[in-house]
Amino acid sequence: MSLITDAPDKPTLYKQIRQDIERRILTGEWPPGHRIPFEHQLMVRYGCSRMTVNKALSELAQADLIERRRRAGSFVRRPQHLSAVLKIADIRAEITALGRAYGYELINRRLRAATAADRIRLGVKKAGKVVAIACRHSADGMPFAVEDRLIDLSSVPDAATADFANEPPGSWLLHHVPWTEAEHTISAIVADDRTAAALDIAVGAPCLVIDRYTWRSARTITAVRLLYPGDTHRLVARFKGG
Amino acid sequence: MSLITDAPDKPTLYKQIRQDIERRILTGEWPPGHRIPFEHQLMVRYGCSRMTVNKALSELAQADLIERRRRAGSFVRRPQHLSAVLKIADIRAEITALGRAYGYELINRRLRAATAADRIRLGVKKAGKVVAIACRHSADGMPFAVEDRLIDLSSVPDAATADFANEPPGSWLLHHVPWTEAEHTISAIVADDRTAAALDIAVGAPCLVIDRYTWRSARTITAVRLLYPGDTHRLVARFKGG
DNA sequence: TTGACTTATATGTCTAGACATATAATCGTG
DNA sequence: CACGATTATATGTCTAGACATATAAGTCAA
């Protein structure tokens, strides 16, 4: 579901310098704490101006591979805590990418005044209207995930009239509302009878849960809970690090 | 467990330009596909040289917020698929960060010739030796996670003599072996009797599973499976996007 | 020894140019 | 009209300087 690729680039000088240093760091030749040659030394070694060296080092610093300290120099950072770019794609794109046929089914759609529980879930204080949606995504006709979503109509008025019978709300929102911030929480539960029926798995079978909250400029847009069969579905995050 | 913070920086000119454009993109003032003013126009607007504008735009391009095309200009990119930086910290750091007391207990440590199953798990073909470790992490005396790890001794010879009785293998590896690539797979299972006993939860209770493989320059270092109680533990990924 | 002050220095930012290069737009030609 | 050649232009990279600024290291006094 995710992969960080290094596009092969024309080896301009600053990129060459950057890759050169990166290689030494990744192979361990320059261990954490090692001081990288000063910009002045590097410009002599590579026969270029300081700006060129600076650009290479700046990018390495931006990638957290090195740390730059005024007057002291640049240092190889100690291995970062494991961190991964976890790309959780639009479910339709995810299923299509697997080469399987995507299916969507709206189970329930209700427009209502926000209940107390709704307001807590969306993290809003004022009363207002919400759209509650339950739907199911399938791959090759088999249940893939069930979705339980709440959309704050005060943030997304258009959602009141949107037709979610044919378009999944996730796709609709992605195309209609720019988001600025989001949060995923991943956990595990066992299927209750309703979930089990919807996913066509046994009651008590493990489920992977993704709760996603999306904001736009500190304003809640939507809260969604996705349930996947836990033994067949996997989230994969692949990454590089130092 | 993760958070992308924007450190408040002294507002140098290029950063101001960058944030200015970033704001317009994030608020939707400049929607996806919108062409950003040419560098030449921006240098007039901000009264600076092209290199300054170029630095701002280059960083925005590096962050995938804009796309730059020669002769055509720079354009706001359409919203990326949801992607999050999922920071899976060293467990000790994770527990400490929660303000709880960290505990570690080695359950089992065996040095053996790699079995067929070991070789499959590590993705190596040649015969060799491995260290198999089972251990438990606890927070405030309560089981937090159980770990089942395999270390390839041909990649990490020192692991044969390392003392994992007092130091968790994850911390030891992080400090002794630089890694260049890793992969996480997140899934859910239900606890079997052994897992239930180790985590002090009921048989059949949900567990969050993290399988992590770590490589160094295409060479497998270690494979580890972490089991967390699924209803109490959560992976959180918070992020920004366009 | 400790704390306050000074100094040297590496990085941070910026300029006003230059040439390279990819490509959108235009122009000509069949 | 279609297609290939030409041209204009925005970005990509680079230079040789400049001054700003944080700070490690050295200096000196209490």
PDB file of C-alpha atoms in Angstrom, chain B residues 104 106 108-111 130-133 149 151-153 156-177:
ATOM      1  CA  TYR B 104      11.165  -5.994  30.256  1.00  0.00           C
ATOM      2  CA  LEU B 106      13.224 -12.218  28.514  1.00  0.00           C
ATOM      3  CA  ASN B 108      13.299 -17.373  25.834  1.00  0.00           C
ATOM      4  CA  ARG B 109      16.512 -17.045  23.849  1.00  0.00           C
ATOM      5  CA  ARG B 110      17.874 -19.722  21.597  1.00  0.00           C
ATOM      6  CA  LEU B 111      20.754 -19.855  19.169  1.00  0.00           C
ATOM      7  CA  VAL B 130      19.844 -17.432  13.903  1.00  0.00           C
ATOM      8  CA  VAL B 131      18.923 -16.181  17.337  1.00  0.00           C
ATOM      9  CA  ALA B 132      15.285 -16.663  18.296  1.00  0.00           C
ATOM     10  CA  ILE B 133      14.010 -14.484  21.095  1.00  0.00           C
ATOM     11  CA  ARG B 149      11.956 -12.156  17.090  1.00  0.00           C
ATOM     12  CA  ILE B 151      17.864 -12.277  14.121  1.00  0.00           C
ATOM     13  CA  ASP B 152      20.019 -13.389  11.204  1.00  0.00           C
ATOM     14  CA  LEU B 153      23.483 -13.998  12.642  1.00  0.00           C
ATOM     15  CA  VAL B 156      24.524  -9.418  12.808  1.00  0.00           C
ATOM     16  CA  PRO B 157      27.249 -11.681  14.235  1.00  0.00           C
ATOM     17  CA  ASP B 158      27.421  -9.685  17.460  1.00  0.00           C
ATOM     18  CA  ALA B 159      23.906 -10.775  18.351  1.00  0.00           C
ATOM     19  CA  ALA B 160      25.258 -14.222  19.198  1.00  0.00           C
ATOM     20  CA  THR B 161      26.957 -12.915  22.300  1.00  0.00           C
ATOM     21  CA  ALA B 162      24.668 -10.016  23.147  1.00  0.00           C
ATOM     22  CA  ASP B 163      22.956 -10.201  26.486  1.00  0.00           C
ATOM     23  CA  PHE B 164      19.255  -9.816  25.951  1.00  0.00           C
ATOM     24  CA  ALA B 165      18.409 -10.534  29.570  1.00  0.00           C
ATOM     25  CA  ASN B 166      18.455  -6.882  30.471  1.00  0.00           C
ATOM     26  CA  GLU B 167      18.239  -5.034  27.192  1.00  0.00           C
ATOM     27  CA  PRO B 168      15.361  -5.550  24.777  1.00  0.00           C
ATOM     28  CA  PRO B 169      16.612  -6.837  21.421  1.00  0.00           C
ATOM     29  CA  GLY B 170      14.857  -3.984  19.634  1.00  0.00           C
ATOM     30  CA  SER B 171      16.863  -1.375  21.532  1.00  0.00           C
ATOM     31  CA  TRP B 172      20.056  -3.363  21.158  1.00  0.00           C
ATOM     32  CA  LEU B 173      19.632  -3.619  17.397  1.00  0.00           C
ATOM     33  CA  LEU B 174      18.672   0.033  17.048  1.00  0.00           C
ATOM     34  CA  HIS B 175      21.922   1.020  18.715  1.00  0.00           C
ATOM     35  CA  HIS B 176      24.189  -1.557  17.105  1.00  0.00           C
ATOM     36  CA  VAL B 177      22.950  -2.008  13.574  1.00  0.00           C
TER      37      VAL B 177
END
